DNA sequence: ATAATAAAAGACAAAAATATCTTTTATTTC
DNA sequence: GAAATAAAAGATATTTTTGTCTTTTATTAT
């Protein structure tokens, strides 16, 4: 469904959101440890997210990554699109170039509604939503790979 | 969502189903042409599907691939599982090792219902269903990549 | 039987995704 | 200002996916 880069990125963002709510920044090393992801690879993804304005970063001692209030309301859609692109959200389920009701592929009718529910979920779920659940003990961010 | 190998495989199977209903076999070359897939790669996938009992194959002149009546009722689930495995259908949306209600990841609650609808779709849609739509002009198998 | 055909098998190649390592740059603390 | 810290940037390595090519085997038609 999502690439590894994307799952690592989402995991990291949820953790950063949590820390940001406590007024803290967090470094790549700790992020990788807590989310069980390879550190240099995760750092690369964070770099990319920073360039794309999805997170803030500060170099130097006491530096690290954080999200400002606005960024905490970023929907998953934006994150997935930034890392994996939007093929999943807009593309054809059988991999054809275009997806349309006029010239539908054999999976179109069945795939369309699933894609719609994926879109709805990604658009309506924010980083803050997910981090609140973790904070409230409803879900867990440190699990085995 | 699906790997290229999987989309190529599904495309090929729909075409083979169509031809099988006309009592015909079809070769890898024509399959690749009609479905707009790379021939040797598609041939490999068909080989794999043949070994797994999802299609029949006959070597030699007038040989090719076909599906018997039973095989035409194969659900997409079986095809996807055979090519891509069942990570999409049973695995965690954030890539963790296990998915459970007891130790849910942050995406679990939202992802679970989407995964359920994917499963329902894959289990309830057979190759014959898809090929019937193409045969009836409701959908198209020859589209641009 | 022989030749032609088409899949099977296996080796090989290219590209993309995943992962690591080193150097540079910015920032903070002292 | 100097030293320490941590992200940015860029080079490199590995693995997986995607794609191709060659040889072998089975089958059919003549
Ligand atoms: S054309 Fe394939 S999903 Fe719409
Ligand atoms: S634990 Fe991640 S989707 Fe269920």
Coordinates of C-alpha atoms (C1' of nucleotides) and ligand atoms in Angstrom, one line a residue:
Chain A
X1 CA 0.0 0.0 0.0
X2 CA 2.6 2.5 1.2
X3 CA 6.3 2.4 0.5
X4 CA 8.7 1.8 3.4
X5 CA 9.9 5.4 3.1
X6 CA 6.3 6.5 3.6
X7 CA 5.5 4.3 6.6
X8 CA 8.8 5.4 8.2
X9 CA 7.9 9.0 7.5
X10 CA 4.4 8.8 9.0
X11 CA 5.8 7.0 12.1
X12 CA 8.4 9.8 12.5
X13 CA 5.8 12.6 12.0
X14 CA 3.5 11.2 14.7
X15 CA 6.3 11.1 17.2
X16 CA 7.5 14.6 16.3
X17 CA 4.0 15.8 16.7
X18 CA 3.8 14.3 20.2
X19 CA 7.1 16.0 21.2
X20 CA 6.1 19.3 19.7
X21 CA 3.0 19.3 21.9
X22 CA 5.3 19.1 24.8
X23 CA 7.3 22.0 23.5
X24 CA 10.2 19.8 22.6
X25 CA 12.3 19.2 19.6
X26 CA 13.5 15.7 18.8
X27 CA 16.6 14.5 16.8
X28 CA 16.8 11.9 14.0
X29 CA 18.6 9.4 16.2
X30 CA 15.9 9.2 18.8
X31 CA 13.2 9.2 16.2
X32 CA 14.8 6.2 14.6
X33 CA 15.1 4.4 17.9
X34 CA 11.5 4.9 19.0
X35 CA 9.9 4.2 15.7
X36 CA 12.2 1.2 14.9
X37 CA 13.4 2.6 11.6
X38 CA 16.9 2.8 10.0
X39 CA 18.4 6.0 11.2
X40 CA 20.1 7.4 8.1
X41 CA 17.2 6.4 5.9
X42 CA 14.7 8.1 8.2
X43 CA 16.9 11.2 8.3
X44 CA 16.8 11.4 4.6
X45 CA 13.0 11.3 4.6
X46 CA 12.9 14.0 7.3
X47 CA 15.2 16.1 5.2
X48 CA 12.8 15.8 2.3
X49 CA 9.8 16.6 4.5
X50 CA 11.6 19.6 5.8
X51 CA 12.3 20.9 2.2
X52 CA 8.7 20.4 1.4
X53 CA 7.6 22.5 4.4
X54 CA 5.9 19.7 6.3
X55 CA 8.2 19.9 9.3
X56 CA 10.5 22.4 10.8
X57 CA 14.2 21.7 11.5
X58 CA 16.9 23.4 13.6
X59 CA 20.5 22.6 13.3
X60 CA 23.0 22.5 16.1
X61 CA 23.0 21.7 19.8
X62 CA 19.5 21.4 21.2
X63 CA 18.3 21.3 17.6
X64 CA 16.1 18.7 15.9
X65 CA 12.7 18.5 14.3
X66 CA 9.4 19.9 15.3
X67 CA 6.0 20.9 13.9
X68 CA 4.4 24.2 14.4
X69 CA 0.7 24.5 15.2
X70 CA -0.4 24.7 11.6
X71 CA 1.8 21.8 10.5
X72 CA 0.2 19.6 13.1
X73 CA -3.1 19.8 11.2
X74 CA -1.4 18.4 8.1
X75 CA -3.6 15.5 6.8
X76 CA -2.0 12.2 6.0
X77 CA -2.9 12.9 2.3
X78 CA -0.2 15.6 2.2
X79 CA 2.4 13.3 3.7
X80 CA 1.7 10.4 1.5
X81 CA 1.6 12.6 -1.6
X82 CA 4.9 14.2 -0.6
X83 CA 6.7 10.8 -0.2
X84 CA 4.9 8.3 -2.5
X85 CA 3.2 10.7 -4.9
X86 CA -0.5 10.4 -5.6
X87 CA -0.7 7.4 -7.8
X88 CA -2.6 5.5 -5.1
X89 CA -5.1 8.3 -4.6
X90 CA -5.8 9.2 -8.2
X91 CA -4.3 6.5 -10.4
X92 CA -5.7 3.5 -12.1
X93 CA -5.8 0.3 -10.0
X94 CA -4.5 -1.8 -12.9
X95 CA -1.6 0.7 -13.6
X96 CA -2.9 2.2 -16.8
X97 CA -2.0 5.8 -17.6
X98 CA -5.4 7.3 -17.1
X99 CA -8.4 6.5 -15.0
X100 CA -11.8 7.7 -16.2
X101 CA -15.4 6.6 -16.2
X102 CA -15.4 6.9 -20.0
X103 CA -12.7 4.4 -20.7
X104 CA -12.6 2.3 -17.5
X105 CA -10.3 -0.6 -17.0
X106 CA -11.8 -3.9 -15.8
X107 CA -11.1 -3.0 -12.1
X108 CA -12.4 0.5 -12.3
X109 CA -15.9 0.0 -11.0
X110 CA -14.7 -2.0 -8.1
X111 CA -11.6 0.0 -7.4
X112 CA -13.1 3.4 -7.5
X113 CA -15.0 3.2 -4.3
X114 CA -12.1 1.7 -2.4
X115 CA -9.9 4.5 -3.7
X116 CA -12.5 7.0 -2.5
X117 CA -12.5 5.6 1.0
X118 CA -8.7 5.7 1.0
X119 CA -8.9 9.4 0.0
X120 CA -11.5 10.2 2.6
X121 CA -9.4 8.6 5.3
X122 CA -6.2 10.3 4.2
X123 CA -7.8 13.7 4.0
X124 CA -9.7 13.5 7.2
X125 CA -6.9 12.2 9.4
X126 CA -4.3 14.7 10.7
X127 CA -1.0 14.1 12.3
X128 CA -2.5 15.6 15.5
X129 CA -5.3 13.1 15.4
X130 CA -2.9 10.2 15.3
X131 CA -0.6 11.5 17.9
X132 CA -3.5 12.2 20.3
X133 CA -4.4 8.6 20.1
X134 CA -0.9 7.5 21.0
X135 CA -0.8 10.1 23.8
X136 CA -4.1 8.7 25.1
X137 CA -2.9 5.2 25.1
X138 CA -5.3 4.1 22.4
X139 CA -2.5 3.2 20.0
X140 CA 1.2 2.4 20.0
X141 CA 4.1 3.8 18.0
X142 CA 6.9 1.5 19.2
X143 CA 6.1 -1.9 17.7
X144 CA 8.2 -4.7 16.1
X145 CA 9.0 -4.6 12.4
Chain B
X1 CA -1.3 -0.6 -4.3
X2 CA -0.3 -3.6 -6.5
X3 CA 3.1 -4.3 -7.9
X4 CA 3.6 -4.0 -11.7
X5 CA 4.0 -7.8 -11.8
X6 CA 0.6 -8.1 -10.2
X7 CA -1.2 -5.6 -12.5
X8 CA 0.4 -7.3 -15.5
X9 CA -0.7 -10.6 -14.2
X10 CA -4.3 -9.5 -13.6
X11 CA -4.5 -8.0 -17.1
X12 CA -3.2 -11.1 -18.7
X13 CA -5.6 -13.3 -16.7
X14 CA -8.6 -11.3 -17.8
X15 CA -7.6 -11.7 -21.4
X16 CA -6.9 -15.4 -21.1
X17 CA -10.3 -15.9 -19.5
X18 CA -12.0 -14.2 -22.4
X19 CA -10.2 -16.4 -24.9
X20 CA -10.9 -19.5 -22.9
X21 CA -14.6 -18.8 -23.1
X22 CA -14.2 -18.8 -26.9
X23 CA -12.5 -22.2 -26.5
X24 CA -9.2 -20.7 -27.6
X25 CA -5.7 -20.7 -26.1
X26 CA -3.5 -17.6 -26.3
X27 CA 0.3 -17.2 -26.4
X28 CA 2.5 -14.9 -24.3
X29 CA 3.3 -12.7 -27.3
X30 CA -0.3 -11.8 -28.1
X31 CA -1.1 -11.3 -24.4
X32 CA 1.7 -8.8 -24.0
X33 CA 0.6 -7.0 -27.1
X34 CA -3.0 -6.7 -26.1
X35 CA -2.4 -5.8 -22.5
X36 CA 0.5 -3.4 -23.2
X37 CA 2.9 -5.2 -21.0
X38 CA 6.6 -6.2 -21.6
X39 CA 6.5 -9.7 -23.1
X40 CA 9.3 -11.5 -21.4
X41 CA 8.3 -10.1 -18.0
X42 CA 4.7 -11.1 -18.5
X43 CA 5.8 -14.5 -19.6
X44 CA 7.7 -15.0 -16.4
X45 CA 4.6 -14.1 -14.4
X46 CA 2.4 -16.5 -16.4
X47 CA 5.0 -19.2 -15.7
X48 CA 4.7 -18.5 -12.0
X49 CA 0.9 -18.6 -12.2
X50 CA 1.0 -21.9 -14.1
X51 CA 3.2 -23.5 -11.4
X52 CA 0.8 -22.3 -8.8
X53 CA -2.2 -23.9 -10.6
X54 CA -3.9 -20.6 -11.5
X55 CA -3.7 -21.1 -15.2
X56 CA -3.1 -24.0 -17.6
X57 CA -0.4 -24.0 -20.2
X58 CA 0.4 -26.1 -23.3
X59 CA 3.7 -26.1 -25.0
X60 CA 4.3 -26.4 -28.7
X61 CA 2.4 -25.4 -31.9
X62 CA -1.1 -24.2 -31.2
X63 CA -0.1 -24.1 -27.5
X64 CA -0.5 -21.3 -25.1
X65 CA -2.4 -20.4 -21.9
X66 CA -6.0 -21.0 -20.9
X67 CA -8.2 -21.4 -17.9
X68 CA -10.5 -24.3 -17.2
X69 CA -14.0 -23.7 -15.9
X70 CA -13.0 -23.9 -12.3
X71 CA -10.0 -21.6 -12.7
X72 CA -12.3 -18.9 -14.2
X73 CA -13.9 -18.6 -10.9
X74 CA -10.6 -17.7 -9.2
X75 CA -11.1 -14.6 -7.1
X76 CA -8.7 -11.7 -7.5
X77 CA -7.6 -12.4 -3.9
X78 CA -5.9 -15.6 -5.0
X79 CA -4.1 -13.9 -7.8
X80 CA -2.9 -11.0 -5.7
X81 CA -1.8 -13.3 -2.9
X82 CA 0.1 -15.5 -5.5
X83 CA 2.0 -12.6 -7.0
X84 CA 2.4 -9.9 -4.2
X85 CA 1.7 -12.0 -1.1
X86 CA -0.9 -11.0 1.4
X87 CA 0.7 -8.1 3.2
X88 CA -1.9 -5.8 1.7
X89 CA -4.7 -8.0 2.9
X90 CA -3.6 -8.9 6.3
X91 CA -0.6 -6.8 7.2
X92 CA -0.2 -3.6 9.2
X93 CA -0.8 -0.3 7.3
X94 CA 2.3 1.3 8.9
X95 CA 4.5 -1.7 8.1
X96 CA 4.8 -3.2 11.7
X97 CA 5.2 -6.9 12.0
X98 CA 1.8 -7.7 13.5
X99 CA -1.6 -6.2 13.3
X100 CA -4.0 -6.6 16.2
X101 CA -6.7 -4.8 18.1
X102 CA -4.8 -5.4 21.3
X103 CA -1.6 -3.5 20.3
X104 CA -2.8 -1.3 17.4
X105 CA -0.5 1.1 15.6
X106 CA -1.7 4.7 15.1
X107 CA -3.3 3.9 11.7
X108 CA -5.0 0.7 12.8
X109 CA -8.5 2.0 13.5
X110 CA -8.7 3.9 10.3
X111 CA -6.8 1.4 8.1
X112 CA -8.8 -1.7 9.3
X113 CA -12.0 -0.8 7.6
X114 CA -10.3 0.1 4.3
X115 CA -8.4 -3.2 4.4
X116 CA -11.7 -5.0 5.0
X117 CA -13.2 -3.4 1.9
X118 CA -10.2 -4.3 -0.1
X119 CA -10.5 -7.9 1.1
X120 CA -14.2 -8.0 0.3
X121 CA -13.6 -6.7 -3.2
X122 CA -10.8 -9.1 -3.9
X123 CA -12.7 -12.1 -2.6
X124 CA -15.9 -11.4 -4.3
X125 CA -14.5 -10.5 -7.7
X126 CA -13.6 -13.4 -10.0
X127 CA -11.7 -13.4 -13.2
X128 CA -14.9 -14.3 -15.0
X129 CA -16.6 -11.3 -13.6
X130 CA -13.9 -9.0 -14.9
X131 CA -13.7 -10.7 -18.3
X132 CA -17.5 -10.6 -18.7
X133 CA -17.4 -6.8 -18.3
X134 CA -14.8 -6.5 -21.0
X135 CA -16.8 -8.8 -23.2
X136 CA -19.9 -6.8 -22.7
X137 CA -18.1 -3.5 -23.6
X138 CA -18.5 -2.2 -20.0
X139 CA -14.7 -2.0 -19.5
X140 CA -11.5 -2.0 -21.6
X141 CA -8.3 -4.0 -21.4
X142 CA -6.3 -2.3 -24.0
X143 CA -5.4 1.1 -22.6
X144 CA -2.2 3.2 -22.5
X145 CA 0.4 2.7 -19.8
Chain C
dA1 C1' 10.9 -39.0 -38.0
dT2 C1' 11.4 -34.0 -38.8
dA3 C1' 10.6 -29.4 -38.5
dA4 C1' 8.2 -25.8 -36.4
dT5 C1' 6.2 -23.9 -32.5
dA6 C1' 5.6 -22.2 -27.9
dA7 C1' 6.3 -22.6 -23.0
dA8 C1' 9.9 -23.6 -19.1
dA9 C1' 14.0 -22.6 -17.1
dG10 C1' 17.8 -20.1 -16.0
dA11 C1' 21.2 -16.6 -16.7
dC12 C1' 21.8 -11.9 -17.2
dA13 C1' 20.9 -6.6 -17.1
dA14 C1' 18.9 -2.3 -15.7
dA15 C1' 16.4 0.5 -12.8
dA16 C1' 14.3 1.7 -8.5
dA17 C1' 13.9 1.4 -3.6
dT18 C1' 16.2 0.9 0.5
dA19 C1' 20.1 1.7 3.4
dT20 C1' 24.7 3.6 4.9
dC21 C1' 28.7 6.6 5.2
dT22 C1' 31.3 10.9 4.9
dT23 C1' 31.7 15.8 4.5
dT24 C1' 29.7 20.3 5.0
dT25 C1' 26.9 23.8 7.2
dA26 C1' 24.4 26.1 10.7
dT27 C1' 23.5 26.8 15.5
dT28 C1' 24.3 26.8 20.3
dT29 C1' 26.9 26.7 24.5
dC30 C1' 30.9 27.8 26.8
Chain D
dG1 C1' 36.1 32.9 19.3
dA2 C1' 36.3 27.7 20.0
dA3 C1' 34.2 23.4 20.7
dA4 C1' 30.3 20.7 20.4
dT5 C1' 26.1 19.4 18.3
dA6 C1' 22.8 18.1 14.9
dA7 C1' 20.8 18.6 10.4
dA8 C1' 21.9 19.1 5.1
dA9 C1' 24.1 17.4 1.3
dG10 C1' 26.1 14.3 -1.4
dA11 C1' 28.5 10.0 -2.5
dT12 C1' 28.3 5.1 -2.1
dA13 C1' 26.4 0.3 -1.3
dT14 C1' 22.9 -3.2 -1.2
dT15 C1' 18.6 -5.3 -2.2
dT16 C1' 14.4 -5.8 -4.7
dT17 C1' 11.8 -5.1 -8.6
dT18 C1' 11.5 -4.9 -13.3
dG19 C1' 12.9 -6.3 -17.7
dT20 C1' 15.6 -9.1 -21.3
dC21 C1' 18.1 -12.8 -23.5
dT22 C1' 19.5 -17.6 -24.4
dT23 C1' 18.9 -22.5 -24.0
dT24 C1' 16.1 -26.4 -23.1
dT25 C1' 11.9 -29.2 -23.2
dA26 C1' 7.4 -30.6 -24.7
dT27 C1' 4.0 -30.7 -28.3
dT28 C1' 2.0 -30.5 -32.7
dA29 C1' 1.8 -30.7 -37.6
dT30 C1' 3.7 -32.4 -41.7
Ligands
LIG1 S1 -9.3 3.0 -15.2 FE1 -8.4 1.6 -13.9 S2 -9.1 2.1 -12.0 FE2 -10.1 3.6 -13.3
LIG2 S1 -1.5 -2.6 13.7 FE1 -1.1 -1.3 12.1 S2 -2.9 -1.6 10.9 FE2 -3.3 -2.9 12.6

